[in-house]
CSV table of C-alpha atoms and ligand atoms in Angstrom, one decimal:
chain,number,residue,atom,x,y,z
J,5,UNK,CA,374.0,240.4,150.6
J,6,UNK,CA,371.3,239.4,153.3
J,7,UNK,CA,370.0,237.3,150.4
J,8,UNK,CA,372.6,234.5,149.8
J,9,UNK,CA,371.5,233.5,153.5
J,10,UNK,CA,368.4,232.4,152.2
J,11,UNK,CA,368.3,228.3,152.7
J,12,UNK,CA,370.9,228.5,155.5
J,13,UNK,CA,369.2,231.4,158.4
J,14,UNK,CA,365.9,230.7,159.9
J,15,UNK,CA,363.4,232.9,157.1
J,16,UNK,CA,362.1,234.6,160.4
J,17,UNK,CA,365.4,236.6,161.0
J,18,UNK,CA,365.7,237.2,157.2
J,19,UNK,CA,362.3,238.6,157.3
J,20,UNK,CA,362.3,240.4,160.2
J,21,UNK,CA,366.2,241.7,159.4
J,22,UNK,CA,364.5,243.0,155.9
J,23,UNK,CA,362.0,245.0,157.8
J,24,UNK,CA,364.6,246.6,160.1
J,25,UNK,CA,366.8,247.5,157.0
J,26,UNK,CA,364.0,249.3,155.4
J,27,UNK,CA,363.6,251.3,158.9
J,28,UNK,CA,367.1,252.1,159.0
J,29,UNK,CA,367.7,253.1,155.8
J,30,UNK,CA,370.6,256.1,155.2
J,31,UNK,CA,370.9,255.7,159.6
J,32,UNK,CA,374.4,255.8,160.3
J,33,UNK,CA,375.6,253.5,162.7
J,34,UNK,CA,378.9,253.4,163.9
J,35,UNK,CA,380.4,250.6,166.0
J,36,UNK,CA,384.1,251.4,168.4
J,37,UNK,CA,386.6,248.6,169.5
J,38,UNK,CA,390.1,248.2,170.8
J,39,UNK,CA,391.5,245.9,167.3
J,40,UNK,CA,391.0,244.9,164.3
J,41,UNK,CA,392.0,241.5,164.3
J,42,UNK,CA,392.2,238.8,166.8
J,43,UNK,CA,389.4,237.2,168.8
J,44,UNK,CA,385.9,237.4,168.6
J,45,UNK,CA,384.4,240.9,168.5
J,46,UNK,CA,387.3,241.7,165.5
J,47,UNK,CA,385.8,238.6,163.8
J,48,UNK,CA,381.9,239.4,164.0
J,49,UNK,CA,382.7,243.3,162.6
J,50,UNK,CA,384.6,241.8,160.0
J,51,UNK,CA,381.3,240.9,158.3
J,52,UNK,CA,378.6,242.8,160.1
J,53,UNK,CA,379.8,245.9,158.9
J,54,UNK,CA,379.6,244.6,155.0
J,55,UNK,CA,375.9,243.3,155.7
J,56,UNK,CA,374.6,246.3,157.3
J,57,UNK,CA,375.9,248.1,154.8
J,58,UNK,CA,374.4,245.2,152.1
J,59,UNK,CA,371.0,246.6,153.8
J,60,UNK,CA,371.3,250.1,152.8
J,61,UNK,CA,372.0,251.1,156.3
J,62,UNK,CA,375.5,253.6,156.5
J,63,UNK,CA,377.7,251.5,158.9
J,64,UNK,CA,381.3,252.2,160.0
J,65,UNK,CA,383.6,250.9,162.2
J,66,UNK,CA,386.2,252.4,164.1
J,67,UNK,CA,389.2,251.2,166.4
J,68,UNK,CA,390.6,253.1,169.2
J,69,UNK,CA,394.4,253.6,169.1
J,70,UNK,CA,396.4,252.7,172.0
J,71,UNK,CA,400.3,252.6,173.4
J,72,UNK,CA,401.4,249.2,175.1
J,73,UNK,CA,400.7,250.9,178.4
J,74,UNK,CA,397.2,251.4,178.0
J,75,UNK,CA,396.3,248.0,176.7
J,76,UNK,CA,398.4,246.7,179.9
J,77,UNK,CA,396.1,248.4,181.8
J,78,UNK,CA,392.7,247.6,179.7
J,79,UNK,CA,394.3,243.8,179.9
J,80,UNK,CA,394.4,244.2,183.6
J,81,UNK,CA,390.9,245.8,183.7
J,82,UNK,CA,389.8,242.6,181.3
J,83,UNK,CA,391.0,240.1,183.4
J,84,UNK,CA,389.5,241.9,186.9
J,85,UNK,CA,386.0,241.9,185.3
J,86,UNK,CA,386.9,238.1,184.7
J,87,UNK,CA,387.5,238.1,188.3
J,88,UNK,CA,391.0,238.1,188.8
J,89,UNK,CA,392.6,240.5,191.4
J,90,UNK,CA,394.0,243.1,189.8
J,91,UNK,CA,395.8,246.4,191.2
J,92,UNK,CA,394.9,249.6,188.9
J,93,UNK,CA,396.1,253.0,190.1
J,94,UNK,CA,394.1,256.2,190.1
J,95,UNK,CA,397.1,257.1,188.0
J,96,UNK,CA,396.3,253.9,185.7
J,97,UNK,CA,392.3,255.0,185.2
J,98,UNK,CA,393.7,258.5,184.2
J,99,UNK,CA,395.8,257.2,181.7
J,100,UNK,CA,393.0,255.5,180.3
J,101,UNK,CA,391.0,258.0,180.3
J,102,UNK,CA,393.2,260.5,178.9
J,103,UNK,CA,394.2,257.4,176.0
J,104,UNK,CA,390.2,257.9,175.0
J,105,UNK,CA,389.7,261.5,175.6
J,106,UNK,CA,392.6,261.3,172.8
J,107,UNK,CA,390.8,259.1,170.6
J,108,UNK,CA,387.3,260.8,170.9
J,109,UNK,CA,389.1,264.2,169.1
J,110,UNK,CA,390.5,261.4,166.0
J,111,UNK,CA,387.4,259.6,165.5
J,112,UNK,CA,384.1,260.9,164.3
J,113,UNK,CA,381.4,260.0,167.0
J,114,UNK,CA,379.1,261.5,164.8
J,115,UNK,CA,375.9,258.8,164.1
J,116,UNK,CA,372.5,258.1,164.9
J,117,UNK,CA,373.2,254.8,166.6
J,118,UNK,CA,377.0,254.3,168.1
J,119,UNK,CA,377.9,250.9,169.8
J,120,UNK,CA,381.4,250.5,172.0
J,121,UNK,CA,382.0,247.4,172.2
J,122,UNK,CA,383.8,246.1,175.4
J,123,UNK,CA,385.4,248.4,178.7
J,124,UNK,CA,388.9,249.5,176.4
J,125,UNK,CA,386.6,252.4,174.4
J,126,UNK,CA,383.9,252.8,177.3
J,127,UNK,CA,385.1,256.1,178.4
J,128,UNK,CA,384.1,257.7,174.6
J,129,UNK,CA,380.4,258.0,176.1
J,130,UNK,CA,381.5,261.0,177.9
J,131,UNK,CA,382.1,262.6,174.3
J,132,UNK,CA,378.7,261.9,172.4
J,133,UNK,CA,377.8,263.7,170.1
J,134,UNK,CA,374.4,262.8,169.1
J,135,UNK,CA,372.1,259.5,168.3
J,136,UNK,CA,371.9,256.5,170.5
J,137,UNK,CA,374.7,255.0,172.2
J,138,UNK,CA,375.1,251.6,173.6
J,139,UNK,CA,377.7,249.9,175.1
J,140,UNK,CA,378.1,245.9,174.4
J,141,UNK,CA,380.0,243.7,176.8
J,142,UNK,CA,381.6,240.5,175.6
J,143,UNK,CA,383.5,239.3,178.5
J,144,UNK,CA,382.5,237.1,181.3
J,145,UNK,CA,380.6,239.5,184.4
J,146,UNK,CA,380.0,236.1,186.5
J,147,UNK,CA,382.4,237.8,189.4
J,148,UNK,CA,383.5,240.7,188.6
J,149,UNK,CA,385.7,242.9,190.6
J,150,UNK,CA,383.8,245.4,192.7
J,151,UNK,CA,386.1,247.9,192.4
J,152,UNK,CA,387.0,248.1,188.8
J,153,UNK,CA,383.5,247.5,187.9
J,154,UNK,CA,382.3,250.4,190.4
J,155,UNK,CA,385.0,252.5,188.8
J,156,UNK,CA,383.4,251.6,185.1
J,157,UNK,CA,379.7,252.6,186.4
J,158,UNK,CA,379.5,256.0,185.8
J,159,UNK,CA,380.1,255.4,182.5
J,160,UNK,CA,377.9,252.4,181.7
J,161,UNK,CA,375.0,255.0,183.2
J,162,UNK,CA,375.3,257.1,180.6
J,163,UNK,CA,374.9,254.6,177.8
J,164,UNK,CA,370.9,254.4,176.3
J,165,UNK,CA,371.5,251.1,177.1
J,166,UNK,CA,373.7,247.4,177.6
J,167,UNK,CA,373.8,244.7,176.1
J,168,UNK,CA,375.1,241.2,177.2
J,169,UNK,CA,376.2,238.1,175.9
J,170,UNK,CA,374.7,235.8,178.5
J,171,UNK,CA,371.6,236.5,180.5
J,172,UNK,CA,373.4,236.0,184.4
J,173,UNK,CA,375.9,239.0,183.6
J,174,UNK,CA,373.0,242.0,183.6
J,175,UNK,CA,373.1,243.3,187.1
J,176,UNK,CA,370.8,246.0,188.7
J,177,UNK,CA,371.6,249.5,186.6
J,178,UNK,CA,370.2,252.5,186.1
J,179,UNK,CA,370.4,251.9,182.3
J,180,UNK,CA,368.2,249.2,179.8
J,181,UNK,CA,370.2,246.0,179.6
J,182,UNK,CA,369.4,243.8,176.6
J,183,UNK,CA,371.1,239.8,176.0
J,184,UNK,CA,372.3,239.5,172.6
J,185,UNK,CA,374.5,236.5,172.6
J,186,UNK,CA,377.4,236.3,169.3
J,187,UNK,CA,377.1,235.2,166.6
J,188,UNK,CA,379.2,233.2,163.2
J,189,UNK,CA,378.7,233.9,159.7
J,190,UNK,CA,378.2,231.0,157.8
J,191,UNK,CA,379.5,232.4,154.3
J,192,UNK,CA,382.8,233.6,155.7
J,193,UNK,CA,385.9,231.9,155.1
J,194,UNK,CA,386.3,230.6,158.5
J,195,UNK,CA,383.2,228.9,158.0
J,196,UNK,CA,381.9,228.2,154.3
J,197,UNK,CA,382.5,224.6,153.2
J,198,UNK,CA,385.8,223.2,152.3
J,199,UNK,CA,386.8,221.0,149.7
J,200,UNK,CA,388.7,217.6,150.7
J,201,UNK,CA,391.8,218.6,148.7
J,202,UNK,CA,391.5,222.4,150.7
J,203,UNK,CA,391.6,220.3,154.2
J,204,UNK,CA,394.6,217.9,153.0
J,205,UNK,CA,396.7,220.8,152.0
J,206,UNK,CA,396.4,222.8,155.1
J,207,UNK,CA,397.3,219.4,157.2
J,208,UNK,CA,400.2,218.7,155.3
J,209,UNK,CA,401.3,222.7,155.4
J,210,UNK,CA,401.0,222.0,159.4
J,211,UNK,CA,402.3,218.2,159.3
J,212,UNK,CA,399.6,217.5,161.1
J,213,UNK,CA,398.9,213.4,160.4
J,214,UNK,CA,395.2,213.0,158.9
J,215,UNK,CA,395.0,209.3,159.6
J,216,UNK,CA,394.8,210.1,163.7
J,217,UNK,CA,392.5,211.0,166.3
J,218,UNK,CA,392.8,215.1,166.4
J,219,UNK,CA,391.9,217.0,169.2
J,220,UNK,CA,391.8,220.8,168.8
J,221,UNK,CA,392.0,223.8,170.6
J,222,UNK,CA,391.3,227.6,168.7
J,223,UNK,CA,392.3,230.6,170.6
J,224,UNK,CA,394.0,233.3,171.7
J,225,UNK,CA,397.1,232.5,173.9
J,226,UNK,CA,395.0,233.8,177.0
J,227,UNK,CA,395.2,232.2,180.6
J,228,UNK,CA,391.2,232.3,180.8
J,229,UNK,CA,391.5,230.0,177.7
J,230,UNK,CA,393.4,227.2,179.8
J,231,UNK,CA,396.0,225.8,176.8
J,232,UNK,CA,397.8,224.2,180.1
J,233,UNK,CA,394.3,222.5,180.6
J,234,UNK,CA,393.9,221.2,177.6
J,235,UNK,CA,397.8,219.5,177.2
J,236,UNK,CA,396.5,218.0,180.9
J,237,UNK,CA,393.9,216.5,179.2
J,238,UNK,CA,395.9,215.6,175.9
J,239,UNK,CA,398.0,213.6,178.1
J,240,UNK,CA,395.7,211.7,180.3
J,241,UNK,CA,393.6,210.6,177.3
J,242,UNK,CA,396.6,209.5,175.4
J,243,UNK,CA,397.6,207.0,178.0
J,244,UNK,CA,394.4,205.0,176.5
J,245,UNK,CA,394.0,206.5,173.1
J,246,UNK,CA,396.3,207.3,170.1
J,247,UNK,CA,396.0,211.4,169.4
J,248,UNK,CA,397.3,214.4,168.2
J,249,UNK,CA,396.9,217.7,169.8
J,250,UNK,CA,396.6,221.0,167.6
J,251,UNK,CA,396.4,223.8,169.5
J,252,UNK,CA,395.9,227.2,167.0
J,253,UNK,CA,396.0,230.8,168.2
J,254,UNK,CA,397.2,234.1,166.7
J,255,UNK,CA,397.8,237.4,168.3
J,256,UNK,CA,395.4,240.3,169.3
J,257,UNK,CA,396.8,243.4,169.2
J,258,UNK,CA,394.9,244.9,172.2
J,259,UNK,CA,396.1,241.4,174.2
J,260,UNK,CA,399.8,242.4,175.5
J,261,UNK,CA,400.0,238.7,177.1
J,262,UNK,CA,399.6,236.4,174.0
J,263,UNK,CA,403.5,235.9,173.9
J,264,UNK,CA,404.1,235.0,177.7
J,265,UNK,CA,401.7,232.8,177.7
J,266,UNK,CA,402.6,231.2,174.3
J,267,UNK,CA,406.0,230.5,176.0
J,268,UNK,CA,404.4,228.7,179.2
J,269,UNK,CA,402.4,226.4,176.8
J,270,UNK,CA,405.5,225.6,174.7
J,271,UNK,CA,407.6,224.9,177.8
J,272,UNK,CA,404.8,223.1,179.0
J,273,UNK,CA,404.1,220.9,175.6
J,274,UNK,CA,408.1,219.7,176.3
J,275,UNK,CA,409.2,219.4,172.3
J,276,UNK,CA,405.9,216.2,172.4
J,277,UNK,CA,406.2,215.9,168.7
J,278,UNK,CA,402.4,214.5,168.5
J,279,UNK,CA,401.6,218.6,170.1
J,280,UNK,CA,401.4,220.8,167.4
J,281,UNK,CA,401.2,224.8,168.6
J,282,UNK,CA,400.1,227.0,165.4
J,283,UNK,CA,401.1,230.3,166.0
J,284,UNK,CA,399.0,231.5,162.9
J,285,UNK,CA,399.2,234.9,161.2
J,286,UNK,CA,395.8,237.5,161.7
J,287,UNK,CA,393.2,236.7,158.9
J,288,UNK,CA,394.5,232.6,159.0
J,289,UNK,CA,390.4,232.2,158.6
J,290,UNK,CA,390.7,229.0,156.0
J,291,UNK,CA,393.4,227.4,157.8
J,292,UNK,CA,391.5,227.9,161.2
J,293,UNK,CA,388.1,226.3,159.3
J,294,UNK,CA,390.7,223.5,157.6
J,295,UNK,CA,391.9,222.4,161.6
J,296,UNK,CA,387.9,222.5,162.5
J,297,UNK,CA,386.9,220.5,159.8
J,298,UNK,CA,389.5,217.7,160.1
J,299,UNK,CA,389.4,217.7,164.2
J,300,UNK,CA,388.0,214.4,165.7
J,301,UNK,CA,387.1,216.6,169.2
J,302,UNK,CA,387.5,220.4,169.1
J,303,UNK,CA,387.8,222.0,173.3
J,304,UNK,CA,386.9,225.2,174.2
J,305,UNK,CA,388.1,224.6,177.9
J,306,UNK,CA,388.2,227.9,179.3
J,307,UNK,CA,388.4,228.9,182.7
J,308,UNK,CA,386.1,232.4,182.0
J,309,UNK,CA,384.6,233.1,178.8
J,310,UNK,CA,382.4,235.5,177.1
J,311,UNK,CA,380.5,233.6,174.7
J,312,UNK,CA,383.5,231.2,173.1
J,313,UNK,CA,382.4,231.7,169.2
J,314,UNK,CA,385.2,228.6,169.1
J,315,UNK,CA,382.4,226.6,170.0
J,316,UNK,CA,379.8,227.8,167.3
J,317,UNK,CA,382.6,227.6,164.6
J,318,UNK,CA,383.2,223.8,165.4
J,319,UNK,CA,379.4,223.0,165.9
J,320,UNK,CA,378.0,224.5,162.4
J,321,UNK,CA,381.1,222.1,160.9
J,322,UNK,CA,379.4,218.9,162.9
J,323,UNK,CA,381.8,218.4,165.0
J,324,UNK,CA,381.5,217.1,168.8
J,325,UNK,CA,382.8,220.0,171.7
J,326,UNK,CA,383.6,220.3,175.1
J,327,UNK,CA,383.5,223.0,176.4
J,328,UNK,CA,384.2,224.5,179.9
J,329,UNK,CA,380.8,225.3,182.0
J,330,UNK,CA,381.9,228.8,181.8
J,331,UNK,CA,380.0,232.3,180.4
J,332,UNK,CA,378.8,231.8,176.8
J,333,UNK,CA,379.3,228.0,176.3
J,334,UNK,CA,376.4,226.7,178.4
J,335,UNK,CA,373.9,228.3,175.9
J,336,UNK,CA,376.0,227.0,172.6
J,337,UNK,CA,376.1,223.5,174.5
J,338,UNK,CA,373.6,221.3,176.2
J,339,UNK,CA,375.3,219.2,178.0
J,340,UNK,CA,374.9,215.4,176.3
J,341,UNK,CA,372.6,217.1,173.1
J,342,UNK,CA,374.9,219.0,171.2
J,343,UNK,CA,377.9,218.6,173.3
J,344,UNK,CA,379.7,217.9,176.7
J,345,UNK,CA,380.3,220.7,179.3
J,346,UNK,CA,383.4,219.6,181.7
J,347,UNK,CA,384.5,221.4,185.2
J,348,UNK,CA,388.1,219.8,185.0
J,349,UNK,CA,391.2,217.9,183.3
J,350,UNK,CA,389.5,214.7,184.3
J,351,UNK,CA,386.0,215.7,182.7
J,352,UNK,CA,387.2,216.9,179.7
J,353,UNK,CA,389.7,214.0,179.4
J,354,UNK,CA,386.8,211.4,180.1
J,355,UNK,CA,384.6,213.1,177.8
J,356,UNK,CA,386.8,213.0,174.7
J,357,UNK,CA,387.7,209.8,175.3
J,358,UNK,CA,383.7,208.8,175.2
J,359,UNK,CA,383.6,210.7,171.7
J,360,UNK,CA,386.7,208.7,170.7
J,361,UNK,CA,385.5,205.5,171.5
J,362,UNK,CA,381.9,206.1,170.1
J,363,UNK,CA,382.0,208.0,166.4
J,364,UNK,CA,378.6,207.6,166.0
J,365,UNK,CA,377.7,209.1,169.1
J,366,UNK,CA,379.8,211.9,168.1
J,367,UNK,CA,378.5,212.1,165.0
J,368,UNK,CA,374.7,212.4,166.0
J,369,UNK,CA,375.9,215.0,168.5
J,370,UNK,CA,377.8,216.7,165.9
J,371,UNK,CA,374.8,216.8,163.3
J,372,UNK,CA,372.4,218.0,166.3
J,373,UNK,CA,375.2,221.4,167.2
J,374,UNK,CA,375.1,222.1,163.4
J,375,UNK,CA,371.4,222.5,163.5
J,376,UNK,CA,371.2,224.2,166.7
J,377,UNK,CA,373.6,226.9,165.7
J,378,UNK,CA,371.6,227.2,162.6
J,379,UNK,CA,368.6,228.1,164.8
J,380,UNK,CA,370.2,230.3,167.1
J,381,UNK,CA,374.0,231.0,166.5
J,382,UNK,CA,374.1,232.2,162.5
J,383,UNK,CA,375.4,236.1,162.3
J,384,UNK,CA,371.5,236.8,160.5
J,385,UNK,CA,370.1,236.6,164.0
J,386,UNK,CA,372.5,238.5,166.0
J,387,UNK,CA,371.8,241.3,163.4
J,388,UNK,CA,368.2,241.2,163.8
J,389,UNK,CA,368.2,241.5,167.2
J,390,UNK,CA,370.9,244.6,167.1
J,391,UNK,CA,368.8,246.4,165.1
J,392,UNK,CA,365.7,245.4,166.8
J,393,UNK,CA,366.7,246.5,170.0
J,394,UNK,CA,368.1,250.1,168.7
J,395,UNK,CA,364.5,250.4,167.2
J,396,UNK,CA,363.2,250.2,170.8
J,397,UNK,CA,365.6,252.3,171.9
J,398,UNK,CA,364.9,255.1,169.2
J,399,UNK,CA,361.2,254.6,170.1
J,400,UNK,CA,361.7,254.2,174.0
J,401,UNK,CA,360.5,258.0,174.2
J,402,UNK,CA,356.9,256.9,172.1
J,403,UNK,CA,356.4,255.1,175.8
J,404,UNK,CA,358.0,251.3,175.3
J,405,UNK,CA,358.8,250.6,178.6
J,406,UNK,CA,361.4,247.9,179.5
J,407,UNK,CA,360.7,246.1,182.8
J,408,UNK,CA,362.0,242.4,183.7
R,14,UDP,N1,390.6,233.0,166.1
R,14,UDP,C1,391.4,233.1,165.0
R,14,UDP,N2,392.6,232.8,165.0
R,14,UDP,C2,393.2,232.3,166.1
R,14,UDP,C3,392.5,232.2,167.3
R,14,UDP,C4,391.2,232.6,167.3
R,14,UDP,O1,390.9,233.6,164.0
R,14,UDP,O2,394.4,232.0,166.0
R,14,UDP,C5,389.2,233.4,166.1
R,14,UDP,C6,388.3,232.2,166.4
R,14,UDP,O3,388.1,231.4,165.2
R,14,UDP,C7,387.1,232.9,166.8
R,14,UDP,C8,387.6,234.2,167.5
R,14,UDP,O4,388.9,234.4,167.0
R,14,UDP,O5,386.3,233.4,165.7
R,14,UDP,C9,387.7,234.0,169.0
R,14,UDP,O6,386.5,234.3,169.6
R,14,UDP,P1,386.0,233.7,171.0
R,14,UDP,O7,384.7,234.2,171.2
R,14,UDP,O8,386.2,232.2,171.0
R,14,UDP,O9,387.1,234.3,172.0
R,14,UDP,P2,387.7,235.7,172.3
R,14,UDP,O10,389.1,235.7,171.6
R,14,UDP,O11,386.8,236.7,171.7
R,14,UDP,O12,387.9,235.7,173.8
């Protein structure tokens, strides 16, 4: 219920959110992505869907289903729009093409206001049915490949309109683009407060020693994320300081390379008994907000990034980030207010040492994230602004014009 955020959201987005409800009423929106669980668009559904729904608004979500081949090739097409070099086939866009086609016949597209949510169910525009369609992008555009991205453009044109995560990833197209960066929901368990007792169990379920420094790392065993990185920095700021290094990820069923790239970090860990890699079940969302909440430092040092909700979670819980200068994690952190942004091993590893050797320091900065998140991070705004902008683009035809 929209009300038990009263206290916590700004009373603007509650206000304006109750308005918007009331205008939607009985709409049915339907949002479209590749899983159910596993990073961050999963995690924000997870309770959107319950809230709209809290505000008398008919909302469903759906998950396209996929064989291993076609998330290999929506992994590859992920990681080129992260600006890798990737080689997709004419053969590889048919098969994921014909993987959707197949998917648009299972799943009712039937709503007035549908959102697909990333490139793996883009195609499904070409099978609309009615309302408003939008597509959302939550991965990094900073250099994309021209290629795949040219081969993704005729259907991004068809969409009423985009929406971003970070202003510098709209580009010149044919179509409205809107910036909705995510969002965390204070009131889930991966975020709602914890009890002492709730934060010493899970540390002694994962041995992890409560009377160190802990430095964290949350996510998904992804390249982008740099887990390598972040042991690099482990190590160079252990030469100075006593710490422990958690790093916690589970696996996303649309993200085939999770298990390599678990292997390369536990090869490159080398059995250091003071590293501690969780491989946690899907829905571990108390355990995750337990590590948060007893971390000294939590990192978010990725190489690319979307928006990093990582960072959010860590910040509403007061504690002191760093976070790569990458995508999303510029606007959760200004650099030296609520947070440090780093650009290598050596950054990251001289910042967490200042937050180490300065707890008051990291505290203030800490308290200052909290509050900033509260303003702009807290899953209240993020649905404001979704219905907002499908408002203007119900009413674009009444003559709202959208020009930067
Ligand atoms: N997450 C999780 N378990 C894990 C790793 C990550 O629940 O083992 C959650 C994490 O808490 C966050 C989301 O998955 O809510 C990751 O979102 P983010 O935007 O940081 O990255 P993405 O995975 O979407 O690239």
């Amino acid at each position: 219920m929209i009300s038990q955020y009263a206290g916590i959201s700004p009373k603007r987005d509650l206000l304006l959110l109750n308005t918007l409800g009331k205008a939607f009423k009985g709409k049915t929106f339907l949002h479209v992505n590749s899983t159910r669980a596993g990073g961050g668009v999963a995690e924000i559904l997870h309770r959107m869907i319950p809230l709209l729904n809290s505000l008398g608004i008919d909302a469903r979500w759906e998950v396209i289903e996929g064989d291993q081949k076609f998330f290999d090739i929506t992994k590859k097409i992920h990681n080129a729009l992260q600006g890798n070099m990737e080689n997709i086939t004419e053969e590889m866009w048919e098969y994921y093409y014909e993987v959707n086609k197949r998917n648009a016949k299972n799943i009712n597209l039937e709503a007035d206001g549908v959102l697909i949510h990333d490139p793996q169910p883009a195609p499904l525009i070409n099978f609309k049915k009615n309302g408003k369609w939008i597509w959302r992008c939550h991965i990094d555009l900073s250099k994309p490949s021209p290629e795949v991205s040219n081969h993704l453009e005729p259907f991004c044109k068809k969409y009423d309109a985009i929406i971003f995560s970070v202003p510098k990833f709209a580009r010149a197209m044919a179509t409205d683009e809107f910036i909705v960066p995510p969002s965390i929901d204070p009131l889930s368990e991966k975020n709602m407060e914890l009890t002492e007792e709730e934060i010493k169990g899970v540390a002694e379920k994962f041995q992890i020693p409560l009377d160190r420094p802990i430095l964290l790392q949350v996510s998904r065993f992804d390249r982008f994320k740099d887990p390598i990185g972040v042991i690099q920095t482990y190590r160079k700021v252990k030469k100075y300081n006593d710490c422990v290094l958690v790093l916690a990820g589970s696996p996303a069923t649309d993200d085939p390379e999770g298990e390599a790239v678990l292997e390369e970090v536990r090869e490159y860990a080398a059995n250091d008994p003071d590293i501690h890699i969780l491989l946690l079940p899907p829905f571990s969302d108390k355990d995750i907000n337990a590590l948060q909440r007893m971390a000294t430092v939590v990192f978010q040092k990725s190489l690319k990034e979307g928006f990093g909700l990582t960072v959010s979670e860590a910040m509403w819980k007061g504690k002191p980030v760093i976070g790569g200068a990458v995508g999303g994690i510029p606007l959760q952190i200004v650099h030296g207010i609520t947070g440090f942004l780093i650009h290598s091993v050596d950054g990251a590893a001289f910042r967490t040492r200042q937050f180490l050797n300065n707890p008051l320091m990291a505290k203030r900065m800490g308290e200052t994230g909290r509050e900033y998140v509260r303003r702009n991070f807290l899953i209240t705004r993020q649905m404001r602004d979704y219905l907002s902008l499908w408002y203007a683009v119900e009413n674009k035809d009444k003559g709202i014009v959208f020009e930067l």
